[in-house]
mmCIF file of C-alpha atoms in Angstrom:
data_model
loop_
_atom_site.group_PDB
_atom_site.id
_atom_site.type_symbol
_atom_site.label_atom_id
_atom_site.label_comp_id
_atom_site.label_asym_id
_atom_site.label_seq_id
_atom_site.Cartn_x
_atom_site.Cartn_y
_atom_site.Cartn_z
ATOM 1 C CA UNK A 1 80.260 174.695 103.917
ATOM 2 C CA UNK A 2 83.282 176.309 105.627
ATOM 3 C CA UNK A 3 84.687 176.183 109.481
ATOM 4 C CA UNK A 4 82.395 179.287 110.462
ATOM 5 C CA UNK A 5 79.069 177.413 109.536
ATOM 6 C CA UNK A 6 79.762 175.321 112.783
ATOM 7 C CA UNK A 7 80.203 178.320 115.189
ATOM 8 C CA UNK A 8 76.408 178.937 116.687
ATOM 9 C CA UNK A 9 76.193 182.355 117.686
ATOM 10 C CA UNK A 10 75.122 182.067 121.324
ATOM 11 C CA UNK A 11 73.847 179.533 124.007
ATOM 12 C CA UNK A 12 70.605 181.093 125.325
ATOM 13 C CA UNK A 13 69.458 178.071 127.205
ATOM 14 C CA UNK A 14 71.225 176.546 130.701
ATOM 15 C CA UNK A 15 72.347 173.747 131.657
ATOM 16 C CA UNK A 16 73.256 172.579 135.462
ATOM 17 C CA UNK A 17 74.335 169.062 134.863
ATOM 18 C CA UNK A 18 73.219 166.052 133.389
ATOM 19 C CA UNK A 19 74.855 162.869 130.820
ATOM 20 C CA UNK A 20 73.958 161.529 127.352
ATOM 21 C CA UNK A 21 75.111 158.008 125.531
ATOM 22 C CA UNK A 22 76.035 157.120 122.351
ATOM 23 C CA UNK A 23 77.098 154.482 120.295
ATOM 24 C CA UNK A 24 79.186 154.612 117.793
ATOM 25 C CA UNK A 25 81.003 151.890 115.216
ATOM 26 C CA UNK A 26 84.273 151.729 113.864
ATOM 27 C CA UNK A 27 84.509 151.764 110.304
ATOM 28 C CA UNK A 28 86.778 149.479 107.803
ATOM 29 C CA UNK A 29 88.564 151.962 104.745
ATOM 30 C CA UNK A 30 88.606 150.370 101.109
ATOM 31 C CA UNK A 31 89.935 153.381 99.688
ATOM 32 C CA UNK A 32 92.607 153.937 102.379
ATOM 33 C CA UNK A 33 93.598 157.159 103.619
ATOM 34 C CA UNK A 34 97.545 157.390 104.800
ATOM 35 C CA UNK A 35 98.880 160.372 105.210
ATOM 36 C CA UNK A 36 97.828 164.288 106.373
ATOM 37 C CA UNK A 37 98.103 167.984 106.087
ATOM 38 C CA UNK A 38 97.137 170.531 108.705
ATOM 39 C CA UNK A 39 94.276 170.096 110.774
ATOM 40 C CA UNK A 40 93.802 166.680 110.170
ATOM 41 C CA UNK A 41 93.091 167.305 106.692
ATOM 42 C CA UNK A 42 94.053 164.140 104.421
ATOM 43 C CA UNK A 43 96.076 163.807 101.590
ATOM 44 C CA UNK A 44 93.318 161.712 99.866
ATOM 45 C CA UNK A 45 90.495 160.592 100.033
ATOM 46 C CA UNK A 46 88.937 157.996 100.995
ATOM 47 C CA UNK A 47 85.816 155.127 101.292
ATOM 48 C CA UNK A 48 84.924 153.253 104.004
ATOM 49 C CA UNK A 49 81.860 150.724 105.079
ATOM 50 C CA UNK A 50 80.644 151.836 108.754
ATOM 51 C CA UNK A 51 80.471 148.194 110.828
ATOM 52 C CA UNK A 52 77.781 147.172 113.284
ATOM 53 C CA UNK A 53 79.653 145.177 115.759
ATOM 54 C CA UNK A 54 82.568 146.721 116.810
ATOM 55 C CA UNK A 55 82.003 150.030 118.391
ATOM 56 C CA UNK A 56 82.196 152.308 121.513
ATOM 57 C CA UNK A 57 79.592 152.958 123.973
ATOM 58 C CA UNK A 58 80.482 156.671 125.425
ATOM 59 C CA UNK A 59 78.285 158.248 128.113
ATOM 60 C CA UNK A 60 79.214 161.649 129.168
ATOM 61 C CA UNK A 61 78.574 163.092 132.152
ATOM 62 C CA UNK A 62 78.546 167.072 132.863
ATOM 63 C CA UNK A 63 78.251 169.520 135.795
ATOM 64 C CA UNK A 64 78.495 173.046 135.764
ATOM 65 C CA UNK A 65 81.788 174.811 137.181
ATOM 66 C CA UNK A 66 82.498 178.130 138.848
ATOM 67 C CA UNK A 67 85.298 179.035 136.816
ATOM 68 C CA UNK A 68 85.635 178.503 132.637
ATOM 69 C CA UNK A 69 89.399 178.798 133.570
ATOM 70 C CA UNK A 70 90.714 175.497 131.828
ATOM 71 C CA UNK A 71 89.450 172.185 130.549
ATOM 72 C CA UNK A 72 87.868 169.852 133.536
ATOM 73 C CA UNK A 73 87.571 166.293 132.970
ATOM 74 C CA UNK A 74 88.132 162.397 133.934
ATOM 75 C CA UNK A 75 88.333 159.616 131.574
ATOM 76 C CA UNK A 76 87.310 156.029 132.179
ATOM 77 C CA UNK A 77 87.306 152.658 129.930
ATOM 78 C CA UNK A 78 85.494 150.002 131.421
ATOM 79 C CA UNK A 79 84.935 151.724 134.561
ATOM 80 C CA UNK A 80 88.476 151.931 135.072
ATOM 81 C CA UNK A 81 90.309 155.455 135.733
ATOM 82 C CA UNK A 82 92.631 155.983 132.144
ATOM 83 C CA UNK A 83 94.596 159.491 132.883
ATOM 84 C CA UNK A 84 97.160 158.271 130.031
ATOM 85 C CA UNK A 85 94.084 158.576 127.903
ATOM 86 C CA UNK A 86 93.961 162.833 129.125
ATOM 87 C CA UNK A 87 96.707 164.091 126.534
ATOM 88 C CA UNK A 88 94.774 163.015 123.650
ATOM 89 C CA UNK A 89 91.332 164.254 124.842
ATOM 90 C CA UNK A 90 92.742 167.760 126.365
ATOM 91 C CA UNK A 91 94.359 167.942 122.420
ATOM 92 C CA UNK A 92 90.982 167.487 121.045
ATOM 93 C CA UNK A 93 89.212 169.770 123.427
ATOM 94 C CA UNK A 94 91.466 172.447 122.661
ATOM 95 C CA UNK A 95 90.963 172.057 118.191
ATOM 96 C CA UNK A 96 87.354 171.756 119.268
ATOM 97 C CA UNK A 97 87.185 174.647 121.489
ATOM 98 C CA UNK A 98 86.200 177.576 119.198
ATOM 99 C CA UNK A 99 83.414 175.358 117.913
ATOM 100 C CA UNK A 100 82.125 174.906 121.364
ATOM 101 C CA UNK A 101 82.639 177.318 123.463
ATOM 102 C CA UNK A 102 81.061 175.664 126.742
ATOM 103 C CA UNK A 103 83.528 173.216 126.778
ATOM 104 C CA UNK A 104 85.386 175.148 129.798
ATOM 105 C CA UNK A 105 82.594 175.236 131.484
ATOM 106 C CA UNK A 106 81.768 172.228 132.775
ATOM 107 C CA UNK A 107 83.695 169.255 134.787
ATOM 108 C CA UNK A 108 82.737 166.693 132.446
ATOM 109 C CA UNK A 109 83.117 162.739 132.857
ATOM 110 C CA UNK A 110 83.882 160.082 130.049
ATOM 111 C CA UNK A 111 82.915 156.777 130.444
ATOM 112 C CA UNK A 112 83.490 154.658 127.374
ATOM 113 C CA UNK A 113 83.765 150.845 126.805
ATOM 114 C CA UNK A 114 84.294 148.872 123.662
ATOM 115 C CA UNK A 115 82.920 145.874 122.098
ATOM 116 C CA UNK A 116 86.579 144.968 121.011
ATOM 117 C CA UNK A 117 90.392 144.983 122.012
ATOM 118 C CA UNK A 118 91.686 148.786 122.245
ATOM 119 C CA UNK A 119 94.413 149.651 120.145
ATOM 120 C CA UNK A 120 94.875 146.776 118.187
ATOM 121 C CA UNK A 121 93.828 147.962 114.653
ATOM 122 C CA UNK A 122 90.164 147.727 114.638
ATOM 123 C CA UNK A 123 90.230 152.210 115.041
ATOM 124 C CA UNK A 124 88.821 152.186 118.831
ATOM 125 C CA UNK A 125 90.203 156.155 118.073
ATOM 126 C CA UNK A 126 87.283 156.542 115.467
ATOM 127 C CA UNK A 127 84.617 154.971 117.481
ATOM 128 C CA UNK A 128 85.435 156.572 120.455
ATOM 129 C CA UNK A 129 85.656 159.745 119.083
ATOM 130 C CA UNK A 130 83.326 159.903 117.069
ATOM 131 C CA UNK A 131 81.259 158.750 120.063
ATOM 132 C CA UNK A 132 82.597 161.727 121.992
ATOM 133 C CA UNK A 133 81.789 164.365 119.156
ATOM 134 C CA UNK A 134 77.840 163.411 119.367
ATOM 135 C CA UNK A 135 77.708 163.461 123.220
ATOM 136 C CA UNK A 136 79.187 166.831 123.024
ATOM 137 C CA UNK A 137 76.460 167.857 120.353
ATOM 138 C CA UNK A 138 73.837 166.790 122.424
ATOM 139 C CA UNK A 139 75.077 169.336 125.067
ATOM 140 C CA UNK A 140 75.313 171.986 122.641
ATOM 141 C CA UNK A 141 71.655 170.918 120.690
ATOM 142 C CA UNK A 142 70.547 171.399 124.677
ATOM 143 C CA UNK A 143 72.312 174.719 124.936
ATOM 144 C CA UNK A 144 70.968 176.574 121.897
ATOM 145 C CA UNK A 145 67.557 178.284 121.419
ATOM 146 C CA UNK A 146 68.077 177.962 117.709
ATOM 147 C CA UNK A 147 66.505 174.821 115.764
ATOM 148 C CA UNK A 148 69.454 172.502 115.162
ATOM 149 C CA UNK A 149 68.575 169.778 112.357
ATOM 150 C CA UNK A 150 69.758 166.434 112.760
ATOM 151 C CA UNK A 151 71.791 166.694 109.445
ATOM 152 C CA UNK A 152 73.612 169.260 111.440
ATOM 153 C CA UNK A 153 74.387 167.598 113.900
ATOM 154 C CA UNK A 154 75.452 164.742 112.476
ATOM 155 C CA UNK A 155 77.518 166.507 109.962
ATOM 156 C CA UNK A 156 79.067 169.089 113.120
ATOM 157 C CA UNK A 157 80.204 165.765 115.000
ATOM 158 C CA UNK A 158 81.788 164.302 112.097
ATOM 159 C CA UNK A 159 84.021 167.800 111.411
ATOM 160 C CA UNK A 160 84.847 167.543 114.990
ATOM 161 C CA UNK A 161 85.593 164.240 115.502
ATOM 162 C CA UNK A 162 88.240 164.545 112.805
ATOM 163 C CA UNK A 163 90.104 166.500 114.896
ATOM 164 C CA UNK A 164 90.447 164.070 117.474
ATOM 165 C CA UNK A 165 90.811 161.126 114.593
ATOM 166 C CA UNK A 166 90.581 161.564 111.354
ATOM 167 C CA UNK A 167 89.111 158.350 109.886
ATOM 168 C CA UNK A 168 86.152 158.919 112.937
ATOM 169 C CA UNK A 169 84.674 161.199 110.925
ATOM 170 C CA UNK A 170 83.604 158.208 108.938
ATOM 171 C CA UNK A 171 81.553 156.460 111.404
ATOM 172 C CA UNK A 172 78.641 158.476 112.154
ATOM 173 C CA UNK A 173 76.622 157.550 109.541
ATOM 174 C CA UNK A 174 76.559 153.941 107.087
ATOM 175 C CA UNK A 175 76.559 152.137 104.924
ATOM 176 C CA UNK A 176 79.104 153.632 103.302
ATOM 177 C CA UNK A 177 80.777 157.259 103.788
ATOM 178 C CA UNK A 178 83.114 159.212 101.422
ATOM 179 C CA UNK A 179 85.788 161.393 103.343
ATOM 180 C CA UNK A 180 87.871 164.041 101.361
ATOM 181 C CA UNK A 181 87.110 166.026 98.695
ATOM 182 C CA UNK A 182 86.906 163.826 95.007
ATOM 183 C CA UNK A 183 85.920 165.746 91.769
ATOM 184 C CA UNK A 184 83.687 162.809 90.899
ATOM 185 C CA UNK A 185 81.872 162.687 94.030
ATOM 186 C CA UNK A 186 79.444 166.092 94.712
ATOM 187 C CA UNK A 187 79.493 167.093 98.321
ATOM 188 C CA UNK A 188 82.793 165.194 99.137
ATOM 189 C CA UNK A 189 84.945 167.376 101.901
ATOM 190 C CA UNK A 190 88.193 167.483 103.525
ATOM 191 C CA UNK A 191 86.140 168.561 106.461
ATOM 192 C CA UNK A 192 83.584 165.882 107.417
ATOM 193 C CA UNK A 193 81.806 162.515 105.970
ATOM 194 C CA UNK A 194 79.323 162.208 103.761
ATOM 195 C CA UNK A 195 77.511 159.663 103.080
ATOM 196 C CA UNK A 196 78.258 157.512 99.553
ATOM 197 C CA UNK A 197 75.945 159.320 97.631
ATOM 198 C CA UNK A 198 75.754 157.310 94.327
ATOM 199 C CA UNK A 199 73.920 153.626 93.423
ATOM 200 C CA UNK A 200 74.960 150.939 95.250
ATOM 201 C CA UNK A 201 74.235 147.251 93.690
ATOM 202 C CA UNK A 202 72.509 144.865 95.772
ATOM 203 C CA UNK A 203 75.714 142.362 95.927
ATOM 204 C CA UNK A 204 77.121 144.981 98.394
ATOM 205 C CA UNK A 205 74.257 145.329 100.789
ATOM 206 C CA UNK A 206 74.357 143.692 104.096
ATOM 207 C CA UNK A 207 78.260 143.010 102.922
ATOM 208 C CA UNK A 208 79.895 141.056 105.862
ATOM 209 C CA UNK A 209 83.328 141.508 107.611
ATOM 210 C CA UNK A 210 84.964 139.213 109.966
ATOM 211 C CA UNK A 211 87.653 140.213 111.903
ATOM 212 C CA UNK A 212 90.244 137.929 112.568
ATOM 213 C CA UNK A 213 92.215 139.214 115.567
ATOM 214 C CA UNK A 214 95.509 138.001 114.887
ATOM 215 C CA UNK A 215 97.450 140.272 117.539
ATOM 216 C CA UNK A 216 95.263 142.063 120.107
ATOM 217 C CA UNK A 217 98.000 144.009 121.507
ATOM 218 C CA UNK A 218 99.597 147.442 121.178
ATOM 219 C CA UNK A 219 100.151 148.692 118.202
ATOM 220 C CA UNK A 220 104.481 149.036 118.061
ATOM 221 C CA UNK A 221 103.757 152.582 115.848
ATOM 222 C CA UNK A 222 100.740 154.751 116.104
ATOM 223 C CA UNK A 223 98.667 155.656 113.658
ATOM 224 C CA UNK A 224 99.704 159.617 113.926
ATOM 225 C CA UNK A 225 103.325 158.183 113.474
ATOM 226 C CA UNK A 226 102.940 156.448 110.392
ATOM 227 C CA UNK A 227 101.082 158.998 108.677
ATOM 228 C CA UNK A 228 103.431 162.016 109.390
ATOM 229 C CA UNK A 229 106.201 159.392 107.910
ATOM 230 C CA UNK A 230 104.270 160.266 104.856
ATOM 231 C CA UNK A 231 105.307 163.973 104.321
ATOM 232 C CA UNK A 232 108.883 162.922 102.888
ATOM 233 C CA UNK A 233 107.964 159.230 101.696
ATOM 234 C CA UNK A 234 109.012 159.218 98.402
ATOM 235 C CA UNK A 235 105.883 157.164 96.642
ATOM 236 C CA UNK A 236 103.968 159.557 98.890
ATOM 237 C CA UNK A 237 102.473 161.648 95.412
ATOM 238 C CA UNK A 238 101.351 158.499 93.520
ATOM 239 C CA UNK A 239 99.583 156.793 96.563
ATOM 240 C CA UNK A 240 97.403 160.148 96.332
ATOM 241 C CA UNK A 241 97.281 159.587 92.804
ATOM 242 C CA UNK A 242 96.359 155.775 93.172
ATOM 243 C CA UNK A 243 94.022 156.300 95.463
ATOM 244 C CA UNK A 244 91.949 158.717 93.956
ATOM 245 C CA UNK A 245 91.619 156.626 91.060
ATOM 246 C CA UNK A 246 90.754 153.814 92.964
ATOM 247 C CA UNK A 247 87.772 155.950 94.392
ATOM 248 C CA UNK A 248 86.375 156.940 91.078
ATOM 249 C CA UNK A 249 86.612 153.179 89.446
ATOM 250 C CA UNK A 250 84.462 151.881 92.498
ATOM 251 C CA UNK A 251 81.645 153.992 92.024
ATOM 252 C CA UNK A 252 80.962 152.119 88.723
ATOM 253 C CA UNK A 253 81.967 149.044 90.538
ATOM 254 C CA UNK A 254 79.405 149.494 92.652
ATOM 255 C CA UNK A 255 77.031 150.536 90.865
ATOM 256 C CA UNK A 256 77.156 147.484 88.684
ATOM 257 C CA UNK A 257 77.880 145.169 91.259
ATOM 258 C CA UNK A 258 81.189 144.093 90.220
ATOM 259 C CA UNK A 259 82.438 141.562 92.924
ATOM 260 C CA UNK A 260 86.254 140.368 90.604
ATOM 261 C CA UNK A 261 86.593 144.321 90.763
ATOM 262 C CA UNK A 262 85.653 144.921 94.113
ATOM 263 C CA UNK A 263 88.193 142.462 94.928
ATOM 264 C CA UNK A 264 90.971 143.615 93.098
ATOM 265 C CA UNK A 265 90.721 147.377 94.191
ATOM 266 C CA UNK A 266 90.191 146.625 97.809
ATOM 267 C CA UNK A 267 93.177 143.927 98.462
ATOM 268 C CA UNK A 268 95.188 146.197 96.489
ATOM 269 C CA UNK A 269 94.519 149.022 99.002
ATOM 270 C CA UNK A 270 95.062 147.322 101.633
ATOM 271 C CA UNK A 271 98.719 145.783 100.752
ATOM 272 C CA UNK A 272 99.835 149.151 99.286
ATOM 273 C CA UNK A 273 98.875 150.873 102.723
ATOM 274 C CA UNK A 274 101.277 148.151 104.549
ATOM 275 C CA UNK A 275 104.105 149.036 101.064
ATOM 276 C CA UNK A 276 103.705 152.805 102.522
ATOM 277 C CA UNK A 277 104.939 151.810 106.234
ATOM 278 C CA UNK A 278 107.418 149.027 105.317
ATOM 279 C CA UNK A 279 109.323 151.709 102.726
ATOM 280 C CA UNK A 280 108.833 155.303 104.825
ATOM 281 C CA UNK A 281 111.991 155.953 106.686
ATOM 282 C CA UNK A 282 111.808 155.181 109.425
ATOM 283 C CA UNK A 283 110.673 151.721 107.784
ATOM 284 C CA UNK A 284 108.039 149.499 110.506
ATOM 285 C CA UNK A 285 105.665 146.262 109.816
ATOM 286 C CA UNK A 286 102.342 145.868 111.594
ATOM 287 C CA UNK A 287 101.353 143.016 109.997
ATOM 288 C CA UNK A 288 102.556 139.295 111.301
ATOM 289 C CA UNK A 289 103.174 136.086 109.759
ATOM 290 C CA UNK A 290 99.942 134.790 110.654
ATOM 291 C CA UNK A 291 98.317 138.002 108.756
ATOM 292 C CA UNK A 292 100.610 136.510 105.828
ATOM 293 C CA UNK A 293 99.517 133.512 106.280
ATOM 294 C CA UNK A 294 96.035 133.865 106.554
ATOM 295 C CA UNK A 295 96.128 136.476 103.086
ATOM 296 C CA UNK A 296 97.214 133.042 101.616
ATOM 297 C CA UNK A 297 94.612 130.646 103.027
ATOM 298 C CA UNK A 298 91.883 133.482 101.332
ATOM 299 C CA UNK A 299 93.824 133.141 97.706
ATOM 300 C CA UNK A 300 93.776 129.584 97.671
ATOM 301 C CA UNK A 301 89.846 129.211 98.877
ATOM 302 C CA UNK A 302 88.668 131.784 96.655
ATOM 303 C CA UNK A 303 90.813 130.017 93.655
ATOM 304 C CA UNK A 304 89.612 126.711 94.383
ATOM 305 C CA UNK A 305 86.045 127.769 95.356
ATOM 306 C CA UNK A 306 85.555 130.847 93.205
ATOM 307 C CA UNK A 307 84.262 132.528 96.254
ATOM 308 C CA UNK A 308 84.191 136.587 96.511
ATOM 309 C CA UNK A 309 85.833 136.459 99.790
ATOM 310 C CA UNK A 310 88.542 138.916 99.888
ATOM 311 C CA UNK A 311 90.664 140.870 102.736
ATOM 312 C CA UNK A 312 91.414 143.896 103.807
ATOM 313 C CA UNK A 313 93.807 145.411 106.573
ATOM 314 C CA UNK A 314 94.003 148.835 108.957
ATOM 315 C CA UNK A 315 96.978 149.895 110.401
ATOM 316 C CA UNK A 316 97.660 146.963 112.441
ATOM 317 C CA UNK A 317 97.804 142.578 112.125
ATOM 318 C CA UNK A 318 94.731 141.425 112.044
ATOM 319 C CA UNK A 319 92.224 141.140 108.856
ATOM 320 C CA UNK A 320 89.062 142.106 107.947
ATOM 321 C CA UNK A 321 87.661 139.051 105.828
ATOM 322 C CA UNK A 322 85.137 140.933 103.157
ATOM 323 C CA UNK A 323 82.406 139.039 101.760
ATOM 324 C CA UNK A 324 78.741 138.672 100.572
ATOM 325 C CA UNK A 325 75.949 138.276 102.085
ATOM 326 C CA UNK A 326 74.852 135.239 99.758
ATOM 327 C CA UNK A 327 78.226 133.421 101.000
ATOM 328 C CA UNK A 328 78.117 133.679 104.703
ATOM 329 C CA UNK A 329 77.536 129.948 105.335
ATOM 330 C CA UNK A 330 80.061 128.933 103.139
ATOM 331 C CA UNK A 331 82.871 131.327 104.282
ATOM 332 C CA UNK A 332 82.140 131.322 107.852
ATOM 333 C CA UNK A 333 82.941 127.377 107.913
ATOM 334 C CA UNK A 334 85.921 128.312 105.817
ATOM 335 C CA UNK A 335 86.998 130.986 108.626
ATOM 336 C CA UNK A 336 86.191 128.534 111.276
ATOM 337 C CA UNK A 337 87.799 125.228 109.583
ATOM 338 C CA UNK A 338 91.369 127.363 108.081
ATOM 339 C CA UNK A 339 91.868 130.647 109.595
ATOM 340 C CA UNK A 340 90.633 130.700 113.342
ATOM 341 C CA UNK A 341 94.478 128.551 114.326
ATOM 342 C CA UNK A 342 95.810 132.015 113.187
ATOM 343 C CA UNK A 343 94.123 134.082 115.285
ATOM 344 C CA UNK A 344 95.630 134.829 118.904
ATOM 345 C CA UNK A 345 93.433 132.490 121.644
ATOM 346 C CA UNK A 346 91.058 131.540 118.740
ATOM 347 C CA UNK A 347 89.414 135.269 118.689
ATOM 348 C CA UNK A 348 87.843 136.735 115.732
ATOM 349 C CA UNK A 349 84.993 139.192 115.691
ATOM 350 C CA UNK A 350 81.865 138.685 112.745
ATOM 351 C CA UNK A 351 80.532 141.933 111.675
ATOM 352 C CA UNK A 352 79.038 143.226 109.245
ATOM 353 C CA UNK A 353 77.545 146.330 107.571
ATOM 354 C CA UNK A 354 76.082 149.239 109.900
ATOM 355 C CA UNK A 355 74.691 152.386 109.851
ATOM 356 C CA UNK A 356 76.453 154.543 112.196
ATOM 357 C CA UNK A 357 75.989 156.502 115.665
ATOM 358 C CA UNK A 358 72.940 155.973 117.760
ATOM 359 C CA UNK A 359 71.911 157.915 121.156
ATOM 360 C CA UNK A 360 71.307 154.772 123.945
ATOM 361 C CA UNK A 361 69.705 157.176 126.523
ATOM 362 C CA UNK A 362 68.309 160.844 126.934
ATOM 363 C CA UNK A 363 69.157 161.146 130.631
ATOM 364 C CA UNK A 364 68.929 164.867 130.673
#
């Protein structure tokens, strides 16, 4: 499918005003992607399990203007007034705007809240856009005359809300989704999500993740930063490399249900993400010495237990502790007895597997 498929020919229906809400999760990479081309397209590719927990709650309000003259809209995040947040959403309404061409002409207003601390590596940007990108496809499913299947919808929001943040094209849809195109993987695009499409063993359904919030603050280097650091990195070509590799040795992982594997793959990821940032130039750390500390605490339990917990980090401090269904009692009082004194005020957030974006109310 190319860029044109997602151009409807006309709107021969009208709309005066009216809102829609959505929810929509974050989602946790174990195939990271770090690093982009043009038009958000990504270096690699990349695999990610959609969480339940931890999302955004968007509701979108629209009225019809006089004039289609330039983009109208506020922003709000828990009913508080966010213009810092306008730059990034005028951005995105202008990649978006050949794909929906009504977007000038209504005063629209974004109300969005999340479940967890904004900007501090749990990807609030791919919740809330991703959030944003089926609102606006309810509008334009409204608009059209022409019978719009839900597999285009979905699959319309997800090319969209990669251009407001590329890893939120992962989260409309669970339990796991593929982004970037992989010559092992059918149906695998640079343009959108799709959803894992191969077997998945039973030791990965229902697959927990609790987030230990080790720094809830600001981030000290975006996201967008870090991966344009990436065009001159000099490792930049074998991190491609690496991670397709790592892509196409987890689909028999996961097919057989290979937990040691699992393991190794995913940590591995997620330290040579944090290599990438701490050897770019400039050079920056995210993580802090209670993420450290708490990667160590997981090494020695799972040695001395020969538990399947593992880790994994985003772009930012805190950790996403992986594990099993079958060993949620037993690692939960290991998260609560070892690794809560790491986390700032004692916070950590249990998730767990999800299945992406669901519409909360059909106010229209």
């Amino acid at each position: 499918m190319i860029e044109k498929q997602f151009i409807l020919k006309s709107y021969s229906k009208t709309l005066e005003n009216g809102s829609f809400t959505w929810s929509s999760p974050s989602n946790i990479a174990l195939v990271k992607y770090w690093g982009k081309k043009e038009h958000q397209i990504p270096e690699n590719p990349s695999v990610s399990f959609t969480l339940n927990t931890c999302k955004t709650i968007t509701k979108l309000s629209f009225s019809k203007k006089e004039n289609d003259n330039e983009f109208s809209f506020e922003v709000y995040l828990d009913d508080e007034k966010k213009d810092d947040f306008k730059p990034k959403i005028e951005t995105f309404f202008k990649r978006i705007e050949s794909y929906l061409p009504f977007l000038k002409a209504y005063h629209f207003k974004i109300e969005t809240s999340n479940t967890f601390p904004h900007s501090s590596g749990i990807a609030s940007s791919a919740s809330g856009m991703s959030a944003l990108a089926m609102c606006l496809m309810s509008i334009e499913r409204s608009l059209s005359e022409v019978e719009v299947t839900d597999n285009y919808v979905t699959q319309k929001a997800s090319f969209l809300a990669r251009l407001g943040s590329g890893s939120a094209c992962r989260s409309l849809e669970g339990d796991l989704v593929v982004w970037g195109k992989h010559d092992k993987i059918d149906g695998s695009s640079d343009l959108f999500g799709v959803k894992y499409p191969f077997e998945v063993h039973q030791n990965f359904k229902n697959y927990n993740d609790t987030i230990l919030l080790v720094d809830k603050g600001e981030k000290q280097v975006s996201s967008t930063v870090g991966h344009n650091l990436m065009h001159n990195h000099p490792f930049a070509k074998e991190r491609f490399k690496q991670a397709h590799k790592n892509l196409s040795d987890l689909i028999n992982v996961f097919k057989i249900g290979d937990l040691k594997a699992f393991i190794s793959i995913v940590e591995s990821e997620a330290l040579t993400l944090h290599a990438m940032m701490m050897t770019s130039m400039p050079y920056f750390i995210l993580m802090k010495p209670n993420t450290l500390e708490i990667i160590n605490k997981i090494w020695t339990f799972r040695k001395e237990t020969h538990s399947n917990v593992c880790f994994t980090l985003d772009a930012g401090a805190n950790v996403h502790v992986l594990y099993p269904e079958n060993e949620t009692e037993l690692v939960n009082e290991f998260i609560k007895s070892e690794l809560v004194a790491y986390c700032q005020n004692g916070h950590y957030i249990c998730d767990r597997i999800g299945f992406g974006a669901k519409q909360l109310t059909m106010e229209n």
